Each structure stands twice: as C-alpha cells, then as structure tokens.
Amino acid sequence: MKKFIIAAIALVVSLTGAFAVPKALAMDYDYAIMMANCHAAQAVISQIEKADAVSRINRGRAYNNTLDLLFAMNARLSNNRIAAPRLIELTSDFETQLAAFRASYDRYDAELTRVIDINCAQKPTEFYDRLSNAREYRQTIADEIKQLNKIIDEYKSELNKVAEGLE
Amino acid sequence: MKKTKNFSKFVNQHQLASMIVIALLVASLMTGLSLWLYRTSGAFRLDLSRPGYEQVRGDVIHDSKEEKPFSSSGKLTPEVIDDFNARLNKQQNDLSKMGNFGGEALSDSNLGLEQPEQPEQSE
C-alpha cells in the first residue's frame, strides 16, 4: 500500500511538470527574447520579402526564356528528323518543376505575409510557428531551384551527345 | 408586382440619377471582380508597383530586345548547337547571379531572435 502511494505521488508530480521547470523557464526566456525583438524581426522579414519578390520575377523570366529555348531546340530537332526522346522528357520535367517553383513561391510568400502581419508580441508561439513554416517553404524553393539547374545541365549533356552524331 | 411598377415609375421620373446609380454599381462590380482576380491569381505577389516596393523596382532585370530568338526551324549544324549552348550558358550565368532563396536570410541569428550565449558558470 505504501509503495502504491509513493508510486502514485511520483506519477502525479511528474505529470504536473514539476520536473520540467528548467525547460519551461528556458522556453519563457526564448519567448521573452522573441517578444522583445519580434517587431524588428518583422521589419527585416518585410525587406526579405521585397528582395525575394525581385528574385522570383528575375528567376521566373530567366526560366521562361530557358524553357522557350528548350522548346525551340526540340522543334528544330524534330524538323530535322532527329529523334531525341530524352530531351523532350527533360523539357517536360523542366516545365513541371517550373510550375512547382511558382506554386511554392506563392505558398511561401503567403506565409511570410502572415508572419509580418501577426501581432507577435501577443502571439509569439504563432509567430514562431509561421516563421518555421516559411523557412520550410523557402527550403522547398531552394531545392526546386537546384533541381531546375540540374535539368538544364542534363539537357546540355544530352544535347552534346546528339551533336556528336551530327559531326 | 405593385412594387415593380412603382420602381419603374421612379426610374422613369429620375432617369439621370438612375443612370448614374446603375453606372456606379456596374463600375463597383467590375472593380471588385478585377481586385478578386488580382488577388486570387497571385498576380499581386509579383506586382512591384505596390507601395513599399519602390526601392527594389530597379533590381528587376529586363530582357535584351536586341537578341534574336533561337529559331525552331532550319538546318541543325554544329554551329547552331554552339549558338544554342552559348544562349543556355548565358541563361545559367544570369541565374547564378540571382537570389537563390538560401536558408540564412530567415535564420534566428539574422532576424535577431537568437538566444544570447549564457556566460559559463564558475564552479
């Protein structure tokens, strides 16, 4: 009976978080920093959002030009009766990846706008959660950029193989 | 039915005013529709004419109008392949100079949200 009471007390104490005090204090400390600095952080994020809009516009235009080039080369190959299914496949992959890049940017920018608009001093948890989401979405865009670059490299390599046959 | 008749009578009696009201209603409807399309299509995200974007407008790279587009017709020669590769290399070079959405920009340290290092406690 005595053992049961001790076990029950230990369980209650652990459930009430008595042993979690240092962690809670650390979290309070983090939130205190966040609440003090979040307005300045929002100003920085606002500047980042503007710079990102320019990057998105410039990249979007450059990718469109690249896609036009790939389409033109595929059509030229076809007109010359040269079969290059891999190049067509890579162009299709590029187009799909470009659509994903555009969609990811929209999702990222929407989340970034929410991070800027939120009352961070009153809702520090929501502010940080949304900021974490924005970071995740930004990483997705960075990955898609790498993927688009990889496809261009692969296209060049495949085209050079086709060109070897012309000489 | 009576209400409709009264309304027609009122419109007939105040033709100019009715016309103005109808014109305003149509204009409001069209403006609302345009704004809805502007927002839902995501076009506003790429609109640098919005207030606050004045400083970054100049950073947008415009296409060179002098460059002729790569032709999708004609004979395929090694020179044409070289021309194509040169154009593709130029695009890659331009892309390498643009922002690549690196993770550092939104890091805690860059945003000033980092917890300052605790001084080591002496025993």
CSV table of C-alpha atoms in Angstrom, one decimal:
chain,number,residue,atom,x,y,z
A,1,MET,CA,0.0,0.0,0.0
A,2,LYS,CA,2.8,2.3,1.0
A,3,LYS,CA,4.6,1.5,-2.3
A,4,PHE,CA,1.5,2.2,-4.2
A,5,ILE,CA,1.0,5.7,-2.6
A,6,ILE,CA,4.7,6.6,-3.3
A,7,ALA,CA,4.3,5.5,-6.9
A,8,ALA,CA,1.1,7.5,-7.3
A,9,ILE,CA,2.7,10.6,-5.8
A,10,ALA,CA,5.7,10.2,-8.1
A,11,LEU,CA,3.3,9.9,-11.1
A,12,VAL,CA,1.3,13.0,-10.1
A,13,VAL,CA,4.4,15.0,-9.6
A,14,SER,CA,5.8,14.0,-12.9
A,15,LEU,CA,2.5,14.7,-14.7
A,16,THR,CA,2.2,18.2,-13.2
A,17,GLY,CA,5.5,19.0,-14.7
A,18,ALA,CA,7.4,19.7,-11.5
A,19,PHE,CA,10.5,18.2,-13.1
A,20,ALA,CA,10.0,20.2,-16.3
A,21,VAL,CA,10.6,23.6,-14.6
A,22,PRO,CA,14.1,24.3,-16.1
A,23,LYS,CA,12.7,23.6,-19.7
A,24,ALA,CA,9.7,25.8,-19.1
A,25,LEU,CA,11.9,28.6,-17.8
A,26,ALA,CA,14.1,28.2,-20.9
A,27,MET,CA,11.1,28.5,-23.1
A,28,ASP,CA,9.8,31.6,-21.2
A,29,TYR,CA,13.3,33.1,-21.8
A,30,ASP,CA,13.1,32.3,-25.5
A,31,TYR,CA,9.7,33.9,-25.8
A,32,ALA,CA,10.9,37.0,-23.8
A,33,ILE,CA,13.6,37.5,-26.4
A,34,MET,CA,11.2,36.9,-29.2
A,35,MET,CA,8.6,39.3,-27.9
A,36,ALA,CA,11.3,42.0,-27.4
A,37,ASN,CA,12.8,41.6,-30.8
A,38,CYS,CA,10.0,40.4,-33.0
A,39,HIS,CA,8.9,43.8,-34.3
A,40,ALA,CA,12.5,44.4,-35.5
A,41,ALA,CA,12.5,40.9,-37.0
A,42,GLN,CA,9.2,41.6,-38.8
A,43,ALA,CA,10.9,44.7,-40.3
A,44,VAL,CA,13.8,42.5,-41.5
A,45,ILE,CA,11.4,39.9,-42.9
A,46,SER,CA,9.5,42.6,-44.8
A,47,GLN,CA,12.7,43.6,-46.5
A,48,ILE,CA,13.5,40.0,-47.3
A,49,GLU,CA,10.0,39.6,-48.8
A,50,LYS,CA,10.7,42.5,-51.1
A,51,ALA,CA,14.1,41.2,-52.2
A,52,ASP,CA,12.5,37.7,-52.7
A,53,ALA,CA,9.8,39.2,-55.0
A,54,VAL,CA,12.6,40.6,-57.2
A,55,SER,CA,14.4,37.2,-57.2
A,56,ARG,CA,11.1,35.5,-58.1
A,57,ILE,CA,10.5,37.8,-61.0
A,58,ASN,CA,14.0,37.6,-62.4
A,59,ARG,CA,14.2,33.9,-62.0
A,60,GLY,CA,10.7,33.4,-63.5
A,61,ARG,CA,11.7,35.4,-66.6
A,62,ALA,CA,15.0,33.6,-67.0
A,63,TYR,CA,13.3,30.2,-66.6
A,64,ASN,CA,10.7,31.1,-69.1
A,65,ASN,CA,13.4,32.2,-71.6
A,66,THR,CA,15.2,28.9,-70.9
A,67,LEU,CA,12.0,26.9,-71.5
A,68,ASP,CA,11.4,28.7,-74.8
A,69,LEU,CA,15.0,27.8,-75.8
A,70,LEU,CA,14.4,24.1,-75.0
A,71,PHE,CA,11.1,24.1,-76.9
A,72,ALA,CA,12.8,25.7,-79.9
A,73,MET,CA,15.6,23.2,-79.9
A,74,ASN,CA,13.2,20.2,-79.6
A,75,ALA,CA,11.2,21.6,-82.5
A,76,ARG,CA,14.3,22.1,-84.6
A,77,LEU,CA,15.5,18.5,-83.8
A,78,SER,CA,12.1,17.2,-84.8
A,79,ASN,CA,12.1,19.3,-88.1
A,80,ASN,CA,15.5,17.7,-88.9
A,81,ARG,CA,14.0,14.3,-88.2
A,82,ILE,CA,16.4,13.6,-85.3
A,83,ALA,CA,14.8,11.6,-82.5
A,84,ALA,CA,15.7,12.8,-79.0
A,85,PRO,CA,13.1,11.5,-76.6
A,86,ARG,CA,15.3,12.1,-73.6
A,87,LEU,CA,15.5,15.8,-74.4
A,88,ILE,CA,11.7,16.0,-74.7
A,89,GLU,CA,11.4,14.3,-71.4
A,90,LEU,CA,13.8,16.7,-69.8
A,91,THR,CA,11.9,19.7,-71.2
A,92,SER,CA,8.7,18.3,-69.7
A,93,ASP,CA,10.4,17.8,-66.4
A,94,PHE,CA,11.6,21.4,-66.5
A,95,GLU,CA,8.1,22.7,-67.2
A,96,THR,CA,6.7,20.7,-64.3
A,97,GLN,CA,9.4,21.8,-62.0
A,98,LEU,CA,8.9,25.4,-63.0
A,99,ALA,CA,5.2,25.2,-62.2
A,100,ALA,CA,6.2,23.7,-58.8
A,101,PHE,CA,8.6,26.6,-58.3
A,102,ARG,CA,5.9,29.2,-59.0
A,103,ALA,CA,3.4,27.4,-56.7
A,104,SER,CA,6.0,27.1,-53.9
A,105,TYR,CA,6.8,30.8,-54.1
A,106,ASP,CA,3.1,31.7,-53.8
A,107,ARG,CA,2.8,29.5,-50.7
A,108,TYR,CA,6.0,30.9,-49.2
A,109,ASP,CA,5.0,34.5,-49.8
A,110,ALA,CA,1.6,34.0,-48.3
A,111,GLU,CA,3.1,32.5,-45.2
A,112,LEU,CA,5.7,35.3,-45.0
A,113,THR,CA,2.9,37.9,-45.2
A,114,ARG,CA,1.2,36.2,-42.3
A,115,VAL,CA,4.4,36.3,-40.3
A,116,ILE,CA,4.7,40.1,-41.0
A,117,ASP,CA,1.1,40.8,-40.2
A,118,ILE,CA,0.8,38.8,-37.0
A,119,ASN,CA,0.8,40.6,-33.6
A,120,CYS,CA,4.0,38.9,-32.5
A,121,ALA,CA,4.1,40.4,-29.0
A,122,GLN,CA,0.7,38.9,-28.2
A,123,LYS,CA,1.1,35.7,-30.2
A,124,PRO,CA,4.8,34.7,-30.0
A,125,THR,CA,4.0,31.0,-30.5
A,126,GLU,CA,2.0,31.5,-33.6
A,127,PHE,CA,4.6,34.0,-34.9
A,128,TYR,CA,7.4,31.4,-34.5
A,129,ASP,CA,5.3,28.5,-35.9
A,130,ARG,CA,4.5,30.5,-39.0
A,131,LEU,CA,8.2,31.6,-39.3
A,132,SER,CA,9.2,27.9,-39.1
A,133,ASN,CA,6.7,27.2,-41.9
A,134,ALA,CA,8.1,30.0,-44.0
A,135,ARG,CA,11.6,28.6,-43.5
A,136,GLU,CA,10.4,25.2,-44.6
A,137,TYR,CA,8.7,26.6,-47.7
A,138,ARG,CA,11.8,28.6,-48.5
A,139,GLN,CA,13.9,25.5,-48.4
A,140,THR,CA,11.5,23.8,-50.8
A,141,ILE,CA,12.0,26.7,-53.3
A,142,ALA,CA,15.8,26.4,-52.9
A,143,ASP,CA,15.6,22.6,-53.6
A,144,GLU,CA,13.4,23.3,-56.7
A,145,ILE,CA,16.0,25.8,-58.0
A,146,LYS,CA,18.7,23.2,-57.6
A,147,GLN,CA,16.5,20.7,-59.4
A,148,LEU,CA,15.9,23.2,-62.3
A,149,ASN,CA,19.6,23.8,-62.6
A,150,LYS,CA,20.3,20.1,-62.7
A,151,ILE,CA,17.8,19.6,-65.5
A,152,ILE,CA,19.5,22.3,-67.6
A,153,ASP,CA,22.8,20.6,-67.0
A,154,GLU,CA,21.4,17.3,-68.0
A,155,TYR,CA,19.8,18.8,-71.1
A,156,LYS,CA,23.1,20.3,-72.2
A,157,SER,CA,24.9,17.0,-71.7
A,158,GLU,CA,22.2,15.0,-73.6
A,159,LEU,CA,22.3,17.6,-76.5
A,160,ASN,CA,26.0,17.3,-76.8
A,161,LYS,CA,25.6,13.5,-77.2
A,162,VAL,CA,23.1,14.3,-80.1
A,163,ALA,CA,25.6,16.8,-81.5
A,164,GLU,CA,28.3,14.2,-81.6
A,165,GLY,CA,26.2,12.3,-84.1
A,166,LEU,CA,26.0,15.3,-86.4
A,167,GLU,CA,29.7,15.7,-86.9
B,1,MET,CA,-45.9,43.5,-58.9
B,2,LYS,CA,-47.0,46.8,-57.5
B,3,LYS,CA,-43.5,47.4,-56.1
B,4,THR,CA,-42.0,46.7,-59.6
B,5,LYS,CA,-44.4,49.2,-61.2
B,6,ASN,CA,-43.5,51.8,-58.6
B,7,PHE,CA,-39.8,51.2,-59.1
B,8,SER,CA,-40.2,51.6,-62.9
B,9,LYS,CA,-42.2,54.8,-62.4
B,10,PHE,CA,-39.4,56.1,-60.1
B,11,VAL,CA,-36.7,55.3,-62.6
B,12,ASN,CA,-38.7,57.0,-65.4
B,13,GLN,CA,-39.1,60.1,-63.2
B,14,HIS,CA,-35.4,60.2,-62.3
B,15,GLN,CA,-33.7,58.9,-65.4
B,16,LEU,CA,-30.4,60.8,-65.0
B,17,ALA,CA,-30.0,59.8,-61.3
B,18,SER,CA,-30.9,56.2,-62.1
B,19,MET,CA,-28.4,56.1,-64.8
B,20,ILE,CA,-25.6,57.4,-62.5
B,21,VAL,CA,-26.5,54.9,-59.8
B,22,ILE,CA,-26.5,52.0,-62.3
B,23,ALA,CA,-23.2,53.1,-63.8
B,24,LEU,CA,-21.7,53.3,-60.3
B,25,LEU,CA,-23.0,49.8,-59.4
B,26,VAL,CA,-21.5,48.3,-62.6
B,27,ALA,CA,-18.2,50.1,-62.1
B,28,SER,CA,-18.0,48.8,-58.5
B,29,LEU,CA,-18.9,45.3,-59.6
B,30,MET,CA,-16.2,45.3,-62.3
B,31,THR,CA,-13.6,46.8,-59.9
B,32,GLY,CA,-14.4,44.2,-57.3
B,33,LEU,CA,-14.1,41.4,-59.8
B,34,SER,CA,-10.8,42.8,-61.0
B,35,LEU,CA,-9.4,43.0,-57.5
B,36,TRP,CA,-10.6,39.5,-56.8
B,37,LEU,CA,-8.8,38.2,-59.9
B,38,TYR,CA,-5.7,40.2,-59.0
B,39,ARG,CA,-5.6,38.6,-55.5
B,40,THR,CA,-6.7,35.0,-56.3
B,41,SER,CA,-4.4,34.7,-59.4
B,42,GLY,CA,-1.4,35.6,-57.2
B,43,ALA,CA,-0.5,38.5,-59.6
B,44,PHE,CA,-0.2,40.9,-56.7
B,45,ARG,CA,2.7,38.9,-55.3
B,46,LEU,CA,4.8,39.9,-58.4
B,47,ASP,CA,3.4,43.4,-58.6
B,48,LEU,CA,6.3,45.8,-57.7
B,49,SER,CA,4.2,48.9,-58.3
B,50,ARG,CA,2.7,48.3,-54.8
B,51,PRO,CA,3.6,50.9,-52.2
B,52,GLY,CA,6.8,50.0,-50.3
B,53,TYR,CA,8.4,48.3,-53.3
B,54,GLU,CA,9.9,51.5,-54.8
B,55,GLN,CA,13.5,50.6,-53.7
B,56,VAL,CA,13.6,47.2,-55.3
B,57,ARG,CA,11.9,48.0,-58.6
B,58,GLY,CA,15.3,48.9,-60.2
B,59,ASP,CA,16.7,45.4,-59.4
B,60,VAL,CA,14.4,43.8,-61.9
B,61,ILE,CA,16.4,42.5,-64.9
B,62,HIS,CA,14.7,43.3,-68.3
B,63,ASP,CA,15.1,41.2,-71.4
B,64,SER,CA,17.5,42.3,-74.1
B,65,LYS,CA,15.4,43.3,-77.1
B,66,GLU,CA,18.4,43.2,-79.4
B,67,GLU,CA,18.9,39.5,-79.1
B,68,LYS,CA,17.1,37.5,-81.8
B,69,PRO,CA,15.2,34.5,-80.6
B,70,PHE,CA,16.6,31.0,-81.3
B,71,SER,CA,14.8,29.7,-84.4
B,72,SER,CA,12.9,26.5,-84.1
B,73,SER,CA,13.3,25.8,-87.9
B,74,GLY,CA,16.3,25.4,-90.2
B,75,LYS,CA,19.1,23.0,-90.6
B,76,LEU,CA,20.8,21.7,-87.4
B,77,THR,CA,24.6,22.2,-87.7
B,78,PRO,CA,27.4,22.2,-85.1
B,79,GLU,CA,27.3,26.0,-85.3
B,80,VAL,CA,23.7,26.0,-84.4
B,81,ILE,CA,24.4,23.7,-81.5
B,82,ASP,CA,27.2,26.1,-80.4
B,83,ASP,CA,24.8,29.1,-80.6
B,84,PHE,CA,22.2,27.2,-78.6
B,85,ASN,CA,24.8,26.3,-75.9
B,86,ALA,CA,26.0,29.9,-75.7
B,87,ARG,CA,22.5,31.1,-75.1
B,88,LEU,CA,21.8,28.4,-72.5
B,89,ASN,CA,25.2,29.2,-70.8
B,90,LYS,CA,24.1,32.9,-70.7
B,91,GLN,CA,20.8,32.0,-69.0
B,92,GLN,CA,22.7,29.8,-66.5
B,93,ASN,CA,25.1,32.6,-65.8
B,94,ASP,CA,22.3,35.1,-65.3
B,95,LEU,CA,20.5,32.6,-63.0
B,96,SER,CA,23.7,32.1,-60.9
B,97,LYS,CA,23.7,35.8,-60.0
B,98,MET,CA,20.1,35.9,-58.8
B,99,GLY,CA,18.9,35.3,-55.2
B,100,ASN,CA,18.7,31.5,-54.6
B,101,PHE,CA,16.4,31.5,-51.5
B,102,GLY,CA,19.1,30.4,-49.2
B,103,GLY,CA,18.2,29.5,-45.6
B,104,GLU,CA,20.4,32.1,-43.9
B,105,ALA,CA,18.1,35.0,-44.6
B,106,LEU,CA,15.4,33.8,-42.3
B,107,SER,CA,17.7,32.3,-39.6
B,108,ASP,CA,17.2,33.3,-36.0
B,109,SER,CA,20.6,35.0,-35.9
B,110,ASN,CA,19.8,37.1,-39.0
B,111,LEU,CA,16.4,38.1,-37.5
B,112,GLY,CA,17.8,38.9,-34.1
B,113,LEU,CA,15.8,36.1,-32.4
B,114,GLU,CA,18.8,34.1,-31.2
B,115,GLN,CA,19.2,33.5,-27.5
B,116,PRO,CA,22.4,35.2,-26.4
B,117,GLU,CA,25.1,32.8,-25.2
B,118,GLN,CA,24.9,32.2,-21.5
B,119,PRO,CA,28.1,33.0,-19.6
B,120,GLU,CA,29.7,29.9,-18.3
B,121,GLN,CA,29.1,29.4,-14.6
B,122,SER,CA,32.2,29.1,-12.5
B,123,GLU,CA,32.2,26.2,-10.1
